[in-house]
Amino acid sequence: MRIGFYTSTFNDRPLEEVVEFAASAGFDAIEIDVGGHIKTPERVRAAVTLARDHNLLVSSITYFGNQLDSDRGKRSDLRARTEEFAEAIGEAGVPIFVIFPGRDDNADDEANYDGFGEFANRLISKTAASGLIFAIENWPGPKDNFIGTTPKGWEELFKRIPDRRFGLEFDPSHLIRIGIDPYAAMDAVRDRIAILHAKDTAIDAATQQAVGYHGKGWWQYKLPGKGLLDWPRFLRQARTNGFNGTLSIEHEDAAYGWPGKDLEARKEGERLGLAYLRNVLNKL
């Protein structure tokens, strides 16, 4: 497995600086955030070339947005832009394009799943020549209601999107905080995992008891090894399941400068995550 990080942690820094840091710190790969570091489809190739010139694999490119936005105009614009990015990413030879399904709050579950399934199948068809893989991250969204972020949701999506060029950017941290066993969840979708997000979650049981699941302050995202996930078990399981892709650290640990605070603290967090994951992999 290769180890990289998601560049969104450094969206306040130019990509050139981020790439130089990744290379000097010893990372194998980077996952580039469109909003922070690419902006337009025309800039995809230059961003990818920059990373490759530093001997970094571009594991994936990630484009944030609600593909089921209830505002039809916004949805149409986002989908058109997504198709443009998909074409550019495929032409640049990047293997994975990560997007977010989102949710239309004015439609029921079936309509949401049908709508996203139709769009995903269209993306797959239009990029047949490049073979680009599409993945969704299982982030529940700002209202904790995005579709396709639970085992049941994945089942619904995969029924509608049978092509194996559609899969998951599997992030165990989100599963932990919504009460889903990440080990069982991973086994159930072993052949649909395109990339792994390396992020952990810590839970303060006393605060949880005081405020309940709908309260605030009882969970925090953490760097790998600083939360509840058993990483040796998790990565051994992933390897046994045949995963040999990229572990992409998504650094959202407030103890190390996130979000957008002390730059050196953020860099130190990335280095600590890399060292921890290298050590775990070396011992498997």
mmCIF file of C-alpha atoms in Angstrom:
data_model
loop_
_atom_site.group_PDB
_atom_site.id
_atom_site.type_symbol
_atom_site.label_atom_id
_atom_site.label_comp_id
_atom_site.label_asym_id
_atom_site.label_seq_id
_atom_site.Cartn_x
_atom_site.Cartn_y
_atom_site.Cartn_z
ATOM 1 C CA MET A 1 0.000 0.000 0.000
ATOM 2 C CA ARG A 2 1.088 3.553 -0.747
ATOM 3 C CA ILE A 3 0.617 6.386 1.739
ATOM 4 C CA GLY A 4 -0.480 9.850 0.725
ATOM 5 C CA PHE A 5 -2.570 12.708 2.053
ATOM 6 C CA TYR A 6 -5.556 14.764 0.973
ATOM 7 C CA THR A 7 -4.408 18.289 0.122
ATOM 8 C CA SER A 8 -7.493 19.993 1.587
ATOM 9 C CA THR A 9 -5.606 20.332 4.884
ATOM 10 C CA PHE A 10 -3.416 22.877 3.076
ATOM 11 C CA ASN A 11 -5.993 24.657 0.944
ATOM 12 C CA ASP A 12 -4.550 27.977 2.113
ATOM 13 C CA ARG A 13 -1.166 27.116 0.584
ATOM 14 C CA PRO A 14 -0.222 26.949 -3.127
ATOM 15 C CA LEU A 15 -0.041 23.486 -4.636
ATOM 16 C CA GLU A 16 3.651 23.913 -5.407
ATOM 17 C CA GLU A 17 4.373 24.271 -1.695
ATOM 18 C CA VAL A 18 2.130 21.337 -0.789
ATOM 19 C CA VAL A 19 3.785 19.067 -3.336
ATOM 20 C CA GLU A 20 7.264 20.020 -2.172
ATOM 21 C CA PHE A 21 6.294 19.236 1.411
ATOM 22 C CA ALA A 22 4.788 15.873 0.442
ATOM 23 C CA ALA A 23 7.909 14.848 -1.440
ATOM 24 C CA SER A 24 10.349 16.027 1.240
ATOM 25 C CA ALA A 25 8.355 14.335 4.014
ATOM 26 C CA GLY A 26 8.536 10.982 2.222
ATOM 27 C CA PHE A 27 4.943 10.506 1.059
ATOM 28 C CA ASP A 28 4.223 8.266 -1.905
ATOM 29 C CA ALA A 29 1.117 10.033 -3.157
ATOM 30 C CA ILE A 30 -1.263 12.945 -2.863
ATOM 31 C CA GLU A 31 -5.028 13.264 -3.269
ATOM 32 C CA ILE A 32 -5.623 16.690 -4.797
ATOM 33 C CA ASP A 33 -8.615 18.809 -3.794
ATOM 34 C CA VAL A 34 -10.251 20.588 -6.727
ATOM 35 C CA GLY A 35 -11.588 23.516 -4.735
ATOM 36 C CA GLY A 36 -8.303 24.324 -3.047
ATOM 37 C CA HIS A 37 -5.700 23.409 -5.624
ATOM 38 C CA ILE A 38 -7.065 22.950 -9.137
ATOM 39 C CA LYS A 39 -10.152 25.170 -9.567
ATOM 40 C CA THR A 40 -10.848 24.468 -13.264
ATOM 41 C CA PRO A 41 -10.634 21.439 -15.566
ATOM 42 C CA GLU A 42 -8.042 23.241 -17.681
ATOM 43 C CA ARG A 43 -5.612 23.148 -14.731
ATOM 44 C CA VAL A 44 -5.840 19.412 -14.059
ATOM 45 C CA ARG A 45 -2.947 18.361 -16.275
ATOM 46 C CA ALA A 46 -0.546 20.964 -14.854
ATOM 47 C CA ALA A 47 -1.378 19.949 -11.284
ATOM 48 C CA VAL A 48 -0.847 16.273 -12.055
ATOM 49 C CA THR A 49 2.417 16.976 -13.873
ATOM 50 C CA LEU A 50 3.687 19.013 -10.930
ATOM 51 C CA ALA A 51 3.096 16.100 -8.571
ATOM 52 C CA ARG A 52 4.643 13.556 -10.908
ATOM 53 C CA ASP A 53 7.709 15.751 -11.369
ATOM 54 C CA HIS A 54 8.191 15.318 -7.611
ATOM 55 C CA ASN A 55 7.862 11.517 -7.914
ATOM 56 C CA LEU A 56 4.411 11.544 -6.321
ATOM 57 C CA LEU A 57 1.491 9.446 -7.478
ATOM 58 C CA VAL A 58 -1.742 11.393 -7.824
ATOM 59 C CA SER A 59 -3.929 8.756 -6.207
ATOM 60 C CA SER A 60 -7.145 10.656 -6.863
ATOM 61 C CA ILE A 61 -8.698 14.043 -7.448
ATOM 62 C CA THR A 62 -11.620 15.055 -5.246
ATOM 63 C CA TYR A 63 -14.439 17.433 -6.147
ATOM 64 C CA PHE A 64 -16.759 18.563 -3.381
ATOM 65 C CA GLY A 65 -20.418 19.314 -4.044
ATOM 66 C CA ASN A 66 -23.976 18.050 -3.627
ATOM 67 C CA GLN A 67 -24.715 16.162 -6.858
ATOM 68 C CA LEU A 68 -28.390 15.960 -5.811
ATOM 69 C CA ASP A 69 -28.804 19.631 -4.905
ATOM 70 C CA SER A 70 -32.505 20.502 -4.614
ATOM 71 C CA ASP A 71 -31.799 23.680 -6.605
ATOM 72 C CA ARG A 72 -32.067 22.317 -10.145
ATOM 73 C CA GLY A 73 -29.897 25.072 -11.573
ATOM 74 C CA LYS A 74 -27.074 24.455 -9.120
ATOM 75 C CA ARG A 75 -27.363 20.707 -9.649
ATOM 76 C CA SER A 76 -27.184 21.076 -13.419
ATOM 77 C CA ASP A 77 -24.168 23.377 -13.233
ATOM 78 C CA LEU A 78 -22.324 21.087 -10.818
ATOM 79 C CA ARG A 79 -22.969 17.999 -12.908
ATOM 80 C CA ALA A 80 -21.815 19.692 -16.088
ATOM 81 C CA ARG A 81 -18.633 20.780 -14.341
ATOM 82 C CA THR A 82 -18.176 17.296 -12.905
ATOM 83 C CA GLU A 83 -18.326 15.823 -16.398
ATOM 84 C CA GLU A 84 -15.713 18.318 -17.581
ATOM 85 C CA PHE A 85 -13.433 17.385 -14.693
ATOM 86 C CA ALA A 86 -13.980 13.684 -15.331
ATOM 87 C CA GLU A 87 -12.820 14.077 -18.921
ATOM 88 C CA ALA A 88 -9.731 16.057 -17.900
ATOM 89 C CA ILE A 89 -8.843 13.698 -15.049
ATOM 90 C CA GLY A 90 -9.185 10.652 -17.263
ATOM 91 C CA GLU A 91 -7.031 12.232 -19.969
ATOM 92 C CA ALA A 92 -4.362 13.022 -17.359
ATOM 93 C CA GLY A 93 -4.189 9.366 -16.357
ATOM 94 C CA VAL A 94 -5.315 9.831 -12.763
ATOM 95 C CA PRO A 95 -7.019 6.579 -11.715
ATOM 96 C CA ILE A 96 -9.769 7.816 -9.363
ATOM 97 C CA PHE A 97 -12.205 10.749 -9.267
ATOM 98 C CA VAL A 98 -13.896 11.232 -5.882
ATOM 99 C CA ILE A 99 -17.273 12.974 -5.684
ATOM 100 C CA PHE A 100 -20.100 13.269 -3.136
ATOM 101 C CA PRO A 101 -23.666 12.117 -3.827
ATOM 102 C CA GLY A 102 -25.315 14.554 -1.416
ATOM 103 C CA ARG A 103 -29.103 14.616 -1.066
ATOM 104 C CA ASP A 104 -32.154 16.394 -2.404
ATOM 105 C CA ASP A 105 -34.088 17.304 0.751
ATOM 106 C CA ASN A 106 -37.273 17.643 -1.288
ATOM 107 C CA ALA A 107 -37.206 14.047 -2.575
ATOM 108 C CA ASP A 108 -37.552 10.666 -0.900
ATOM 109 C CA ASP A 109 -34.755 8.114 -0.565
ATOM 110 C CA GLU A 110 -35.711 6.121 -3.642
ATOM 111 C CA ALA A 111 -35.725 9.202 -5.848
ATOM 112 C CA ASN A 112 -32.365 10.292 -4.465
ATOM 113 C CA TYR A 113 -30.760 6.925 -5.109
ATOM 114 C CA ASP A 114 -32.318 6.678 -8.564
ATOM 115 C CA GLY A 115 -31.167 10.180 -9.453
ATOM 116 C CA PHE A 116 -27.588 9.707 -8.381
ATOM 117 C CA GLY A 117 -27.426 6.237 -9.900
ATOM 118 C CA GLU A 118 -28.519 7.611 -13.263
ATOM 119 C CA PHE A 119 -25.862 10.337 -13.131
ATOM 120 C CA ALA A 120 -23.090 7.957 -12.030
ATOM 121 C CA ASN A 121 -23.909 5.541 -14.832
ATOM 122 C CA ARG A 122 -23.730 8.416 -17.293
ATOM 123 C CA LEU A 123 -20.293 9.409 -15.987
ATOM 124 C CA ILE A 124 -19.083 5.826 -16.330
ATOM 125 C CA SER A 125 -20.365 5.588 -19.895
ATOM 126 C CA LYS A 126 -18.818 8.898 -20.956
ATOM 127 C CA THR A 127 -15.366 7.946 -19.631
ATOM 128 C CA ALA A 128 -15.180 4.429 -21.064
ATOM 129 C CA ALA A 129 -12.081 5.292 -23.090
ATOM 130 C CA SER A 130 -10.033 6.386 -20.059
ATOM 131 C CA GLY A 131 -11.375 3.748 -17.662
ATOM 132 C CA LEU A 132 -11.610 6.371 -14.908
ATOM 133 C CA ILE A 133 -12.868 5.009 -11.584
ATOM 134 C CA PHE A 134 -15.470 7.030 -9.687
ATOM 135 C CA ALA A 135 -15.654 6.852 -5.908
ATOM 136 C CA ILE A 136 -17.786 8.479 -3.264
ATOM 137 C CA GLU A 137 -16.553 9.244 0.222
ATOM 138 C CA ASN A 138 -18.883 8.075 2.989
ATOM 139 C CA TRP A 139 -19.023 11.501 4.630
ATOM 140 C CA PRO A 140 -22.604 11.954 5.926
ATOM 141 C CA GLY A 141 -22.615 15.636 4.964
ATOM 142 C CA PRO A 142 -23.292 18.784 6.993
ATOM 143 C CA LYS A 143 -26.794 17.588 7.959
ATOM 144 C CA ASP A 144 -25.741 13.935 8.457
ATOM 145 C CA ASN A 145 -28.144 12.867 5.724
ATOM 146 C CA PHE A 146 -26.138 12.284 2.519
ATOM 147 C CA ILE A 147 -27.114 9.117 0.701
ATOM 148 C CA GLY A 148 -24.658 6.270 0.161
ATOM 149 C CA THR A 149 -22.803 6.648 3.451
ATOM 150 C CA THR A 150 -23.881 3.466 5.268
ATOM 151 C CA PRO A 151 -23.876 -0.266 4.432
ATOM 152 C CA LYS A 152 -27.569 -0.057 3.513
ATOM 153 C CA GLY A 153 -26.894 2.997 1.379
ATOM 154 C CA TRP A 154 -24.049 1.271 -0.448
ATOM 155 C CA GLU A 155 -26.317 -1.681 -1.151
ATOM 156 C CA GLU A 156 -28.862 0.674 -2.697
ATOM 157 C CA LEU A 157 -26.237 2.385 -4.840
ATOM 158 C CA PHE A 158 -24.539 -0.766 -6.049
ATOM 159 C CA LYS A 159 -27.903 -2.187 -7.144
ATOM 160 C CA ARG A 160 -28.263 0.822 -9.394
ATOM 161 C CA ILE A 161 -24.604 1.143 -10.402
ATOM 162 C CA PRO A 162 -23.312 -2.387 -11.101
ATOM 163 C CA ASP A 163 -20.154 -1.335 -12.927
ATOM 164 C CA ARG A 164 -17.031 -1.938 -10.809
ATOM 165 C CA ARG A 165 -15.670 1.398 -11.996
ATOM 166 C CA PHE A 166 -17.872 2.878 -9.307
ATOM 167 C CA GLY A 167 -16.820 2.364 -5.702
ATOM 168 C CA LEU A 168 -15.899 3.913 -2.396
ATOM 169 C CA GLU A 169 -13.338 6.141 -0.810
ATOM 170 C CA PHE A 170 -13.796 4.194 2.407
ATOM 171 C CA ASP A 171 -13.357 6.330 5.526
ATOM 172 C CA PRO A 172 -13.661 4.471 8.866
ATOM 173 C CA SER A 173 -13.787 7.658 10.932
ATOM 174 C CA HIS A 174 -17.290 8.523 9.758
ATOM 175 C CA LEU A 175 -18.553 5.026 10.476
ATOM 176 C CA ILE A 176 -17.229 5.120 14.029
ATOM 177 C CA ARG A 177 -19.018 8.353 14.871
ATOM 178 C CA ILE A 178 -22.374 7.163 13.521
ATOM 179 C CA GLY A 179 -22.209 3.823 15.336
ATOM 180 C CA ILE A 180 -21.310 1.450 12.482
ATOM 181 C CA ASP A 181 -18.695 -1.295 12.878
ATOM 182 C CA PRO A 182 -16.011 -0.340 10.315
ATOM 183 C CA TYR A 183 -14.530 -3.855 10.123
ATOM 184 C CA ALA A 184 -17.805 -5.569 9.227
ATOM 185 C CA ALA A 185 -18.669 -2.696 6.888
ATOM 186 C CA MET A 186 -15.376 -3.038 5.014
ATOM 187 C CA ASP A 187 -15.755 -6.787 4.535
ATOM 188 C CA ALA A 188 -19.179 -6.297 2.987
ATOM 189 C CA VAL A 189 -17.825 -3.963 0.259
ATOM 190 C CA ARG A 190 -14.333 -5.401 -0.128
ATOM 191 C CA ASP A 191 -14.535 -5.458 -3.928
ATOM 192 C CA ARG A 192 -15.799 -1.873 -4.181
ATOM 193 C CA ILE A 193 -13.102 -0.013 -2.249
ATOM 194 C CA ALA A 194 -11.047 2.192 -4.550
ATOM 195 C CA ILE A 195 -9.088 4.147 -1.954
ATOM 196 C CA LEU A 196 -8.899 4.297 1.849
ATOM 197 C CA HIS A 197 -9.083 7.511 3.836
ATOM 198 C CA ALA A 198 -6.747 7.275 6.801
ATOM 199 C CA LYS A 199 -8.573 9.150 9.536
ATOM 200 C CA ASP A 200 -9.607 8.180 13.045
ATOM 201 C CA THR A 201 -12.273 9.259 15.535
ATOM 202 C CA ALA A 202 -12.076 9.735 19.299
ATOM 203 C CA ILE A 203 -15.182 9.633 21.479
ATOM 204 C CA ASP A 204 -15.534 11.242 24.900
ATOM 205 C CA ALA A 205 -17.909 8.860 26.667
ATOM 206 C CA ALA A 206 -18.689 11.277 29.508
ATOM 207 C CA THR A 207 -19.691 14.053 27.130
ATOM 208 C CA GLN A 208 -21.686 11.641 25.021
ATOM 209 C CA GLN A 209 -23.550 10.533 28.123
ATOM 210 C CA ALA A 210 -24.283 14.154 29.015
ATOM 211 C CA VAL A 211 -25.468 15.406 25.623
ATOM 212 C CA GLY A 212 -26.444 12.285 23.633
ATOM 213 C CA TYR A 213 -25.830 11.469 19.985
ATOM 214 C CA HIS A 214 -27.447 14.689 18.778
ATOM 215 C CA GLY A 215 -25.364 16.870 21.075
ATOM 216 C CA LYS A 216 -21.999 18.412 20.316
ATOM 217 C CA GLY A 217 -18.450 17.908 21.512
ATOM 218 C CA TRP A 218 -18.547 14.173 22.203
ATOM 219 C CA TRP A 219 -16.520 13.097 19.150
ATOM 220 C CA GLN A 220 -13.497 14.439 17.286
ATOM 221 C CA TYR A 221 -11.712 13.437 14.113
ATOM 222 C CA LYS A 222 -8.134 12.390 14.824
ATOM 223 C CA LEU A 223 -4.976 11.378 13.017
ATOM 224 C CA PRO A 224 -4.480 7.632 12.450
ATOM 225 C CA GLY A 225 -3.580 5.933 15.711
ATOM 226 C CA LYS A 226 -5.010 8.651 17.938
ATOM 227 C CA GLY A 227 -8.610 7.442 18.052
ATOM 228 C CA LEU A 228 -10.597 4.257 18.453
ATOM 229 C CA LEU A 229 -9.743 2.357 15.273
ATOM 230 C CA ASP A 230 -7.462 -0.683 15.575
ATOM 231 C CA TRP A 231 -5.249 0.164 12.608
ATOM 232 C CA PRO A 232 -3.201 -3.069 12.570
ATOM 233 C CA ARG A 233 -6.461 -5.034 12.439
ATOM 234 C CA PHE A 234 -8.013 -2.688 9.881
ATOM 235 C CA LEU A 235 -5.052 -2.673 7.497
ATOM 236 C CA ARG A 236 -4.436 -6.400 7.849
ATOM 237 C CA GLN A 237 -8.085 -6.936 6.971
ATOM 238 C CA ALA A 238 -7.813 -4.589 3.973
ATOM 239 C CA ARG A 239 -4.731 -6.426 2.719
ATOM 240 C CA THR A 240 -6.398 -9.814 3.196
ATOM 241 C CA ASN A 241 -9.350 -8.504 1.199
ATOM 242 C CA GLY A 242 -6.990 -7.703 -1.671
ATOM 243 C CA PHE A 243 -6.669 -3.946 -1.236
ATOM 244 C CA ASN A 244 -3.301 -2.667 -2.441
ATOM 245 C CA GLY A 245 -4.118 0.945 -3.212
ATOM 246 C CA THR A 246 -3.480 4.242 -1.454
ATOM 247 C CA LEU A 247 -4.006 5.174 2.183
ATOM 248 C CA SER A 248 -4.810 8.865 1.960
ATOM 249 C CA ILE A 249 -4.469 10.699 5.264
ATOM 250 C CA GLU A 250 -7.295 13.186 5.745
ATOM 251 C CA HIS A 251 -5.897 15.383 8.483
ATOM 252 C CA GLU A 252 -8.742 17.010 10.413
ATOM 253 C CA ASP A 253 -7.193 16.757 13.872
ATOM 254 C CA ALA A 254 -7.663 19.993 15.840
ATOM 255 C CA ALA A 255 -4.712 19.094 18.075
ATOM 256 C CA TYR A 256 -2.440 19.597 15.068
ATOM 257 C CA GLY A 257 -3.463 22.907 13.546
ATOM 258 C CA TRP A 258 -6.685 21.970 11.763
ATOM 259 C CA PRO A 259 -8.574 23.765 10.337
ATOM 260 C CA GLY A 260 -6.228 26.263 8.723
ATOM 261 C CA LYS A 261 -4.332 27.213 11.859
ATOM 262 C CA ASP A 262 -0.632 26.771 12.634
ATOM 263 C CA LEU A 263 1.017 25.541 9.418
ATOM 264 C CA GLU A 264 3.908 23.745 11.103
ATOM 265 C CA ALA A 265 1.474 21.936 13.392
ATOM 266 C CA ARG A 266 -0.479 20.738 10.356
ATOM 267 C CA LYS A 267 2.713 19.521 8.711
ATOM 268 C CA GLU A 268 3.744 17.762 11.899
ATOM 269 C CA GLY A 269 0.367 16.040 11.977
ATOM 270 C CA GLU A 270 0.910 14.720 8.460
ATOM 271 C CA ARG A 271 4.377 13.491 9.353
ATOM 272 C CA LEU A 272 3.079 11.732 12.459
ATOM 273 C CA GLY A 273 0.338 10.065 10.437
ATOM 274 C CA LEU A 274 2.838 8.889 7.840
ATOM 275 C CA ALA A 275 5.233 7.500 10.454
ATOM 276 C CA TYR A 276 2.442 5.709 12.282
ATOM 277 C CA LEU A 277 0.996 4.085 9.168
ATOM 278 C CA ARG A 278 4.443 3.074 7.853
ATOM 279 C CA ASN A 279 5.170 1.410 11.160
ATOM 280 C CA VAL A 280 1.857 -0.483 11.126
ATOM 281 C CA LEU A 281 2.321 -1.658 7.539
ATOM 282 C CA ASN A 282 5.901 -2.770 8.217
ATOM 283 C CA LYS A 283 4.681 -4.991 11.035
ATOM 284 C CA LEU A 284 1.821 -6.676 9.174
#
